[in-house]
Amino acid sequence: MKKSLFVLGVAAAVLTGCSQSEVTDIAESSAIKFSKAFVGNPTKSATVVDNDNIQSFYVYAYKNEDALLTNENVYLQNGLWAYDNIKIWDNAATYSFAAYSNGGTAKGAGSLENVSYDKDAGTLKISSYTAGGDDDLLASISTETLAEANTPVAFTFKHVLSMVKFTVKSGLGNDKELVINNLTVEAGKIQNNGDLTYSTAATNWELAQSGQTYASLSAADLNATTETPAEAEFTVLPQDVSGGFTVTIEATITPEGESAINKTFTATIPADNAKWKVGNRYNYIATINATDMNIIEFDAPKVDDWNNILPGTDVDVTEQN
């Protein structure tokens, strides 16, 4: 059975002697295809890219000993996984595939330059990667060799960064919004550049010797109520932050009929709580109470127990006729 590349949702190659309006037909069983990407759920981690929103990744492939695909964008189009540089399956060849996705929630998003795939070592390397705080970097090496049949090449991606989350709860005890004007992580403490070596057995990061760090990790204009806390998440390189770090929170509350009250708070995250592993999300939780904002508050009431007079008084009862 034949199916046109147009129907497959990939760009048609214009061959010599064909007009630009023609669509080249290729036997459906001959073109190498990619299946739906699967994003693994890492322990203790929330994802930026997941099974519902991944739409783009980049593939490196070998046919026997020869490079076949280099940084080829595979993207979701019309419900199918398409790519432009179509390759024909050779049933006498053995194939090797690796891929990455860098914030791949749209076609063409997150292409990287310093990437290499060593099929013999089974490693995918990304050099001098700078984590911006908002992209989710994923990596995968497929077990599919296409040696037996031309089945769609499947990837199960793993998150190779860490994620830090800051949750600010309102302890005001009502539905009045606590405005978080700014939440800022201490500058110059968290390294953001390094080299990744990924294999199916391990994920290793080597931080840059230059010690390149974030100039700023911050979020602004967040709101917290008693029911719904304010939250900010950042993706970071896995690392142990030497000496820990601080977080500054600028908060505002406007009582009814009063002027706004502005306060600045600082939280210190000790080094023991700043050790971040691959694929984990770490949630740092702060609660701002009414007294913190100079608001009169009431404590939880206490009610004394009843005094029981023991052992009690016996009462005679008489049957009435």
mmCIF file of C-alpha atoms in Angstrom:
data_model
loop_
_atom_site.group_PDB
_atom_site.id
_atom_site.type_symbol
_atom_site.label_atom_id
_atom_site.label_comp_id
_atom_site.label_asym_id
_atom_site.label_seq_id
_atom_site.Cartn_x
_atom_site.Cartn_y
_atom_site.Cartn_z
ATOM 1 C CA MET A 1 0.000 0.000 0.000
ATOM 2 C CA LYS A 2 1.293 3.459 -0.848
ATOM 3 C CA LYS A 3 0.586 6.679 0.943
ATOM 4 C CA SER A 4 1.773 10.102 -0.145
ATOM 5 C CA LEU A 5 4.146 12.059 2.060
ATOM 6 C CA PHE A 6 1.590 14.843 2.092
ATOM 7 C CA VAL A 7 -0.873 12.550 3.833
ATOM 8 C CA LEU A 8 1.878 11.443 6.210
ATOM 9 C CA GLY A 9 2.285 15.079 7.178
ATOM 10 C CA VAL A 10 5.928 15.439 6.136
ATOM 11 C CA ALA A 11 7.522 17.580 3.444
ATOM 12 C CA ALA A 12 7.598 15.960 -0.012
ATOM 13 C CA ALA A 13 10.920 15.801 -1.822
ATOM 14 C CA VAL A 14 10.848 17.446 -5.262
ATOM 15 C CA LEU A 15 12.702 15.127 -7.632
ATOM 16 C CA THR A 16 14.296 15.992 -10.976
ATOM 17 C CA GLY A 17 11.611 16.140 -13.642
ATOM 18 C CA CYS A 18 8.778 16.695 -11.147
ATOM 19 C CA SER A 19 6.902 19.947 -10.933
ATOM 20 C CA GLN A 20 6.589 21.697 -7.579
ATOM 21 C CA SER A 21 2.913 20.810 -7.431
ATOM 22 C CA GLU A 22 3.591 17.081 -7.535
ATOM 23 C CA VAL A 23 3.706 14.877 -4.455
ATOM 24 C CA THR A 24 6.265 12.094 -4.450
ATOM 25 C CA ASP A 25 4.873 8.698 -3.420
ATOM 26 C CA ILE A 26 6.910 6.352 -1.242
ATOM 27 C CA ALA A 27 5.770 2.946 -0.075
ATOM 28 C CA GLU A 28 4.533 3.366 3.494
ATOM 29 C CA SER A 29 6.550 0.367 4.706
ATOM 30 C CA SER A 30 9.812 1.790 3.311
ATOM 31 C CA ALA A 31 10.105 5.163 5.057
ATOM 32 C CA ILE A 32 11.590 5.139 8.564
ATOM 33 C CA LYS A 33 8.908 6.413 10.940
ATOM 34 C CA PHE A 34 8.822 7.713 14.515
ATOM 35 C CA SER A 35 6.137 6.851 17.034
ATOM 36 C CA LYS A 36 4.608 8.996 19.765
ATOM 37 C CA ALA A 37 7.257 10.159 22.202
ATOM 38 C CA PHE A 38 6.803 8.994 25.778
ATOM 39 C CA VAL A 39 8.021 11.089 28.689
ATOM 40 C CA GLY A 40 8.854 9.118 31.809
ATOM 41 C CA ASN A 41 7.546 10.268 35.172
ATOM 42 C CA PRO A 42 10.601 10.929 37.351
ATOM 43 C CA THR A 43 10.436 10.343 41.082
ATOM 44 C CA LYS A 44 9.342 13.405 43.095
ATOM 45 C CA SER A 45 9.244 15.565 40.000
ATOM 46 C CA ALA A 46 6.732 17.718 38.223
ATOM 47 C CA THR A 47 7.393 18.177 34.543
ATOM 48 C CA VAL A 48 7.355 21.136 32.194
ATOM 49 C CA VAL A 49 7.234 18.807 29.159
ATOM 50 C CA ASP A 50 5.022 15.744 29.533
ATOM 51 C CA ASN A 51 3.157 13.141 27.502
ATOM 52 C CA ASP A 52 0.321 15.570 26.816
ATOM 53 C CA ASN A 53 2.298 18.525 25.496
ATOM 54 C CA ILE A 54 5.497 17.207 23.903
ATOM 55 C CA GLN A 55 5.441 18.159 20.225
ATOM 56 C CA SER A 56 9.076 18.287 19.143
ATOM 57 C CA PHE A 57 12.389 16.488 19.626
ATOM 58 C CA TYR A 58 15.706 16.140 17.781
ATOM 59 C CA VAL A 59 17.134 12.845 16.529
ATOM 60 C CA TYR A 60 20.637 11.517 15.883
ATOM 61 C CA ALA A 61 20.844 8.224 13.998
ATOM 62 C CA TYR A 62 23.338 5.821 12.474
ATOM 63 C CA LYS A 63 22.838 3.297 9.697
ATOM 64 C CA ASN A 64 25.457 0.646 10.394
ATOM 65 C CA GLU A 65 28.594 2.796 10.857
ATOM 66 C CA ASP A 66 27.416 5.835 8.922
ATOM 67 C CA ALA A 67 25.639 8.903 10.277
ATOM 68 C CA LEU A 68 22.056 8.941 9.014
ATOM 69 C CA LEU A 69 20.341 11.809 10.859
ATOM 70 C CA THR A 70 21.975 14.733 12.649
ATOM 71 C CA ASN A 71 19.865 16.999 14.833
ATOM 72 C CA GLU A 72 16.790 16.136 12.765
ATOM 73 C CA ASN A 73 13.638 17.762 14.122
ATOM 74 C CA VAL A 74 10.794 15.284 14.611
ATOM 75 C CA TYR A 75 7.542 17.117 15.236
ATOM 76 C CA LEU A 76 3.870 16.430 15.778
ATOM 77 C CA GLN A 77 1.746 17.355 12.774
ATOM 78 C CA ASN A 78 -1.857 16.369 12.172
ATOM 79 C CA GLY A 79 -1.590 13.701 14.839
ATOM 80 C CA LEU A 80 1.496 12.070 13.268
ATOM 81 C CA TRP A 81 5.208 12.337 14.090
ATOM 82 C CA ALA A 82 6.863 13.808 11.003
ATOM 83 C CA TYR A 83 10.355 14.800 9.888
ATOM 84 C CA ASP A 84 11.595 16.504 6.736
ATOM 85 C CA ASN A 85 14.767 14.591 5.813
ATOM 86 C CA ILE A 86 12.992 11.323 4.967
ATOM 87 C CA LYS A 87 15.094 8.146 5.203
ATOM 88 C CA ILE A 88 14.305 4.812 3.543
ATOM 89 C CA TRP A 89 14.585 1.642 5.602
ATOM 90 C CA ASP A 90 17.162 -0.907 4.496
ATOM 91 C CA ASN A 91 16.285 -4.363 5.793
ATOM 92 C CA ALA A 92 19.947 -5.390 5.567
ATOM 93 C CA ALA A 93 21.106 -2.587 7.876
ATOM 94 C CA THR A 94 21.203 -2.040 11.631
ATOM 95 C CA TYR A 95 20.225 1.341 13.033
ATOM 96 C CA SER A 96 20.958 3.285 16.222
ATOM 97 C CA PHE A 97 18.904 6.235 17.490
ATOM 98 C CA ALA A 98 19.238 8.888 20.201
ATOM 99 C CA ALA A 99 17.242 12.057 20.821
ATOM 100 C CA TYR A 100 16.796 15.096 23.022
ATOM 101 C CA SER A 101 14.037 17.628 23.589
ATOM 102 C CA ASN A 102 14.731 21.067 24.998
ATOM 103 C CA GLY A 103 11.432 22.632 26.006
ATOM 104 C CA GLY A 104 9.888 20.859 23.027
ATOM 105 C CA THR A 105 6.273 21.965 23.232
ATOM 106 C CA ALA A 106 6.268 23.366 19.670
ATOM 107 C CA LYS A 107 7.759 22.450 16.298
ATOM 108 C CA GLY A 108 11.338 23.675 15.945
ATOM 109 C CA ALA A 109 11.652 24.669 19.595
ATOM 110 C CA GLY A 110 14.865 24.231 21.555
ATOM 111 C CA SER A 111 17.419 23.161 18.948
ATOM 112 C CA LEU A 112 20.937 22.810 20.421
ATOM 113 C CA GLU A 113 24.323 23.040 18.690
ATOM 114 C CA ASN A 114 26.820 21.199 20.891
ATOM 115 C CA VAL A 115 25.303 17.719 20.723
ATOM 116 C CA SER A 116 26.946 14.429 19.763
ATOM 117 C CA TYR A 117 25.901 10.782 19.778
ATOM 118 C CA ASP A 118 28.408 7.951 20.196
ATOM 119 C CA LYS A 119 26.539 4.818 19.201
ATOM 120 C CA ASP A 120 29.380 2.490 20.224
ATOM 121 C CA ALA A 121 29.611 3.964 23.722
ATOM 122 C CA GLY A 122 25.835 4.361 23.899
ATOM 123 C CA THR A 123 26.090 7.969 25.033
ATOM 124 C CA LEU A 124 24.405 11.207 24.054
ATOM 125 C CA LYS A 125 26.479 14.262 24.988
ATOM 126 C CA ILE A 126 25.346 17.870 25.249
ATOM 127 C CA SER A 127 28.236 20.252 25.855
ATOM 128 C CA SER A 128 28.168 23.704 27.424
ATOM 129 C CA TYR A 129 24.436 23.600 28.128
ATOM 130 C CA THR A 130 23.076 26.699 29.853
ATOM 131 C CA ALA A 131 19.918 26.173 31.884
ATOM 132 C CA GLY A 132 17.696 29.218 31.595
ATOM 133 C CA GLY A 133 15.385 28.297 34.444
ATOM 134 C CA ASP A 134 12.326 27.659 32.298
ATOM 135 C CA ASP A 135 13.187 24.910 29.765
ATOM 136 C CA ASP A 136 12.819 21.197 30.443
ATOM 137 C CA LEU A 137 15.708 19.204 28.944
ATOM 138 C CA LEU A 138 14.934 15.566 28.081
ATOM 139 C CA ALA A 139 17.119 12.799 26.654
ATOM 140 C CA SER A 140 16.585 9.294 25.323
ATOM 141 C CA ILE A 141 18.407 6.470 23.547
ATOM 142 C CA SER A 142 16.109 4.106 21.689
ATOM 143 C CA THR A 143 16.492 0.344 21.890
ATOM 144 C CA GLU A 144 15.037 0.007 18.376
ATOM 145 C CA THR A 145 17.531 -1.221 15.737
ATOM 146 C CA LEU A 146 15.057 -1.871 12.869
ATOM 147 C CA ALA A 147 17.020 -5.072 12.222
ATOM 148 C CA GLU A 148 13.924 -7.273 12.090
ATOM 149 C CA ALA A 149 11.195 -4.957 10.811
ATOM 150 C CA ASN A 150 10.510 -1.314 10.013
ATOM 151 C CA THR A 151 8.568 -0.514 13.162
ATOM 152 C CA PRO A 152 8.170 3.125 14.273
ATOM 153 C CA VAL A 153 11.169 4.240 16.331
ATOM 154 C CA ALA A 154 10.063 4.810 19.917
ATOM 155 C CA PHE A 155 11.739 7.029 22.516
ATOM 156 C CA THR A 156 11.107 7.144 26.263
ATOM 157 C CA PHE A 157 12.501 10.464 27.429
ATOM 158 C CA LYS A 158 13.918 11.165 30.867
ATOM 159 C CA HIS A 159 14.198 14.532 32.573
ATOM 160 C CA VAL A 160 17.899 15.317 32.967
ATOM 161 C CA LEU A 161 17.617 18.561 34.960
ATOM 162 C CA SER A 162 16.400 19.249 38.491
ATOM 163 C CA MET A 163 13.466 21.474 39.374
ATOM 164 C CA VAL A 164 13.140 23.785 42.359
ATOM 165 C CA LYS A 165 9.756 25.055 43.447
ATOM 166 C CA PHE A 166 8.975 27.834 45.911
ATOM 167 C CA THR A 167 5.552 27.799 47.542
ATOM 168 C CA VAL A 168 4.342 30.821 49.532
ATOM 169 C CA LYS A 169 1.278 30.186 51.666
ATOM 170 C CA SER A 170 -0.964 32.851 53.139
ATOM 171 C CA GLY A 171 -1.587 32.419 56.844
ATOM 172 C CA LEU A 172 -3.949 35.396 57.044
ATOM 173 C CA GLY A 173 -6.977 33.206 57.669
ATOM 174 C CA ASN A 174 -9.297 34.891 55.153
ATOM 175 C CA ASP A 175 -9.727 35.195 51.413
ATOM 176 C CA LYS A 176 -7.803 38.467 51.190
ATOM 177 C CA GLU A 177 -5.050 38.171 48.599
ATOM 178 C CA LEU A 178 -1.454 38.340 49.701
ATOM 179 C CA VAL A 179 0.431 39.796 46.742
ATOM 180 C CA ILE A 180 3.948 38.469 46.158
ATOM 181 C CA ASN A 181 5.486 41.342 44.222
ATOM 182 C CA ASN A 182 8.808 39.560 43.756
ATOM 183 C CA LEU A 183 10.371 36.245 44.695
ATOM 184 C CA THR A 184 14.102 36.267 44.005
ATOM 185 C CA VAL A 185 16.734 33.559 44.441
ATOM 186 C CA GLU A 186 20.152 34.779 45.555
ATOM 187 C CA ALA A 187 22.336 35.630 42.553
ATOM 188 C CA GLY A 188 25.773 34.112 42.034
ATOM 189 C CA LYS A 189 25.119 30.924 44.004
ATOM 190 C CA ILE A 190 23.591 28.420 41.575
ATOM 191 C CA GLN A 191 25.638 27.219 38.599
ATOM 192 C CA ASN A 192 23.801 27.121 35.293
ATOM 193 C CA ASN A 193 26.298 25.768 32.733
ATOM 194 C CA GLY A 194 27.667 22.268 32.301
ATOM 195 C CA ASP A 195 28.259 19.206 30.131
ATOM 196 C CA LEU A 196 25.780 16.331 30.039
ATOM 197 C CA THR A 197 26.655 12.710 29.312
ATOM 198 C CA TYR A 198 23.524 10.588 29.038
ATOM 199 C CA SER A 199 23.162 6.829 28.662
ATOM 200 C CA THR A 200 20.433 4.356 29.486
ATOM 201 C CA ALA A 201 22.420 3.442 32.607
ATOM 202 C CA ALA A 202 23.311 6.867 34.005
ATOM 203 C CA THR A 203 22.925 10.621 33.673
ATOM 204 C CA ASN A 204 26.039 12.621 34.537
ATOM 205 C CA TRP A 205 26.594 16.372 34.679
ATOM 206 C CA GLU A 206 29.978 18.062 34.869
ATOM 207 C CA LEU A 207 29.592 21.681 35.927
ATOM 208 C CA ALA A 208 31.609 24.301 34.062
ATOM 209 C CA GLN A 209 34.977 25.066 35.642
ATOM 210 C CA SER A 210 34.296 28.771 35.167
ATOM 211 C CA GLY A 211 31.535 28.507 37.760
ATOM 212 C CA GLN A 212 29.004 30.305 35.557
ATOM 213 C CA THR A 213 25.921 31.148 37.648
ATOM 214 C CA TYR A 214 22.459 32.606 37.258
ATOM 215 C CA ALA A 215 22.345 36.377 37.312
ATOM 216 C CA SER A 216 18.792 36.033 38.577
ATOM 217 C CA LEU A 217 16.032 33.521 39.151
ATOM 218 C CA SER A 218 12.879 35.418 39.970
ATOM 219 C CA ALA A 219 9.112 35.538 39.653
ATOM 220 C CA ALA A 220 6.817 38.535 39.999
ATOM 221 C CA ASP A 221 3.164 39.419 40.537
ATOM 222 C CA LEU A 222 2.013 36.244 42.246
ATOM 223 C CA ASN A 223 -1.040 35.999 44.491
ATOM 224 C CA ALA A 224 -1.636 33.808 47.523
ATOM 225 C CA THR A 225 -4.816 33.170 49.478
ATOM 226 C CA THR A 226 -5.553 30.827 52.346
ATOM 227 C CA GLU A 227 -6.873 28.277 49.859
ATOM 228 C CA THR A 228 -4.400 28.756 47.002
ATOM 229 C CA PRO A 229 -0.671 29.392 47.586
ATOM 230 C CA ALA A 230 1.626 31.312 45.249
ATOM 231 C CA GLU A 231 4.058 29.058 43.389
ATOM 232 C CA ALA A 232 7.166 29.557 41.259
ATOM 233 C CA GLU A 233 9.201 26.799 39.574
ATOM 234 C CA PHE A 234 12.627 26.852 37.924
ATOM 235 C CA THR A 235 14.643 24.176 36.130
ATOM 236 C CA VAL A 236 18.290 24.032 37.236
ATOM 237 C CA LEU A 237 21.361 21.893 36.711
ATOM 238 C CA PRO A 238 21.661 19.042 39.231
ATOM 239 C CA GLN A 239 24.201 20.153 41.844
ATOM 240 C CA ASP A 240 25.049 20.688 45.490
ATOM 241 C CA VAL A 241 24.829 24.416 46.198
ATOM 242 C CA SER A 242 27.862 25.247 48.315
ATOM 243 C CA GLY A 243 26.855 27.101 51.467
ATOM 244 C CA GLY A 244 23.172 27.036 50.538
ATOM 245 C CA PHE A 245 21.368 30.132 49.300
ATOM 246 C CA THR A 246 18.760 32.718 50.245
ATOM 247 C CA VAL A 247 15.362 33.598 48.819
ATOM 248 C CA THR A 248 13.897 37.105 49.112
ATOM 249 C CA ILE A 249 10.122 37.577 49.128
ATOM 250 C CA GLU A 250 8.487 40.997 48.735
ATOM 251 C CA ALA A 251 4.858 40.866 49.874
ATOM 252 C CA THR A 252 1.947 43.313 50.039
ATOM 253 C CA ILE A 253 -1.417 43.155 51.792
ATOM 254 C CA THR A 254 -4.065 45.881 51.651
ATOM 255 C CA PRO A 255 -6.496 45.687 54.609
ATOM 256 C CA GLU A 256 -10.028 46.962 54.060
ATOM 257 C CA GLY A 257 -10.027 50.755 54.311
ATOM 258 C CA GLU A 258 -6.296 50.880 55.085
ATOM 259 C CA SER A 259 -3.122 51.692 53.202
ATOM 260 C CA ALA A 260 -1.089 48.887 51.675
ATOM 261 C CA ILE A 261 1.403 47.157 53.960
ATOM 262 C CA ASN A 262 4.660 46.177 52.252
ATOM 263 C CA LYS A 263 7.128 43.744 53.779
ATOM 264 C CA THR A 264 10.334 42.051 52.628
ATOM 265 C CA PHE A 265 11.267 38.625 53.970
ATOM 266 C CA THR A 266 14.388 36.511 53.567
ATOM 267 C CA ALA A 267 14.526 32.738 53.843
ATOM 268 C CA THR A 268 17.794 30.823 54.095
ATOM 269 C CA ILE A 269 18.049 27.403 52.459
ATOM 270 C CA PRO A 270 20.938 25.550 54.154
ATOM 271 C CA ALA A 271 23.423 23.500 52.144
ATOM 272 C CA ASP A 272 21.955 20.206 53.394
ATOM 273 C CA ASN A 273 18.643 21.154 51.766
ATOM 274 C CA ALA A 274 20.240 22.360 48.531
ATOM 275 C CA LYS A 275 21.435 19.072 47.053
ATOM 276 C CA TRP A 276 19.599 18.531 43.797
ATOM 277 C CA LYS A 277 19.533 15.247 41.900
ATOM 278 C CA VAL A 278 18.542 14.508 38.295
ATOM 279 C CA GLY A 279 14.794 14.275 37.679
ATOM 280 C CA ASN A 280 13.717 15.471 41.138
ATOM 281 C CA ARG A 281 11.608 18.482 42.063
ATOM 282 C CA TYR A 282 12.332 20.156 45.404
ATOM 283 C CA ASN A 283 9.574 22.215 47.023
ATOM 284 C CA TYR A 284 10.532 24.955 49.506
ATOM 285 C CA ILE A 285 7.480 26.136 51.460
ATOM 286 C CA ALA A 286 7.085 29.432 53.332
ATOM 287 C CA THR A 287 4.030 30.716 55.224
ATOM 288 C CA ILE A 288 3.461 34.433 55.795
ATOM 289 C CA ASN A 289 1.164 35.018 58.770
ATOM 290 C CA ALA A 290 -0.858 38.034 59.832
ATOM 291 C CA THR A 291 1.666 39.021 62.513
ATOM 292 C CA ASP A 292 4.381 38.995 59.862
ATOM 293 C CA MET A 293 2.378 41.682 58.032
ATOM 294 C CA ASN A 294 1.623 43.709 61.220
ATOM 295 C CA ILE A 295 -2.020 42.663 61.160
ATOM 296 C CA ILE A 296 -3.893 41.914 64.398
ATOM 297 C CA GLU A 297 -4.833 38.269 64.384
ATOM 298 C CA PHE A 298 -6.642 35.864 66.666
ATOM 299 C CA ASP A 299 -5.217 32.594 67.874
ATOM 300 C CA ALA A 300 -7.150 29.333 67.784
ATOM 301 C CA PRO A 301 -9.578 29.290 70.748
ATOM 302 C CA LYS A 302 -9.251 26.775 73.547
ATOM 303 C CA VAL A 303 -12.235 25.447 75.473
ATOM 304 C CA ASP A 304 -11.840 23.954 78.942
ATOM 305 C CA ASP A 305 -13.197 20.472 79.462
ATOM 306 C CA TRP A 306 -16.264 19.991 81.645
ATOM 307 C CA ASN A 307 -15.519 19.121 85.268
ATOM 308 C CA ASN A 308 -16.910 15.660 85.850
ATOM 309 C CA ILE A 309 -17.992 15.035 89.481
ATOM 310 C CA LEU A 310 -16.974 11.484 90.199
ATOM 311 C CA PRO A 311 -17.832 8.799 91.042
ATOM 312 C CA GLY A 312 -21.373 10.104 90.462
ATOM 313 C CA THR A 313 -24.572 9.893 92.542
ATOM 314 C CA ASP A 314 -26.722 6.757 92.660
ATOM 315 C CA VAL A 315 -30.442 7.362 92.155
ATOM 316 C CA ASP A 316 -33.180 4.851 93.096
ATOM 317 C CA VAL A 317 -35.917 4.231 90.570
ATOM 318 C CA THR A 318 -39.426 2.895 91.380
ATOM 319 C CA GLU A 319 -41.786 1.292 88.932
ATOM 320 C CA GLN A 320 -45.047 3.186 88.542
ATOM 321 C CA ASN A 321 -48.357 1.284 88.335
#
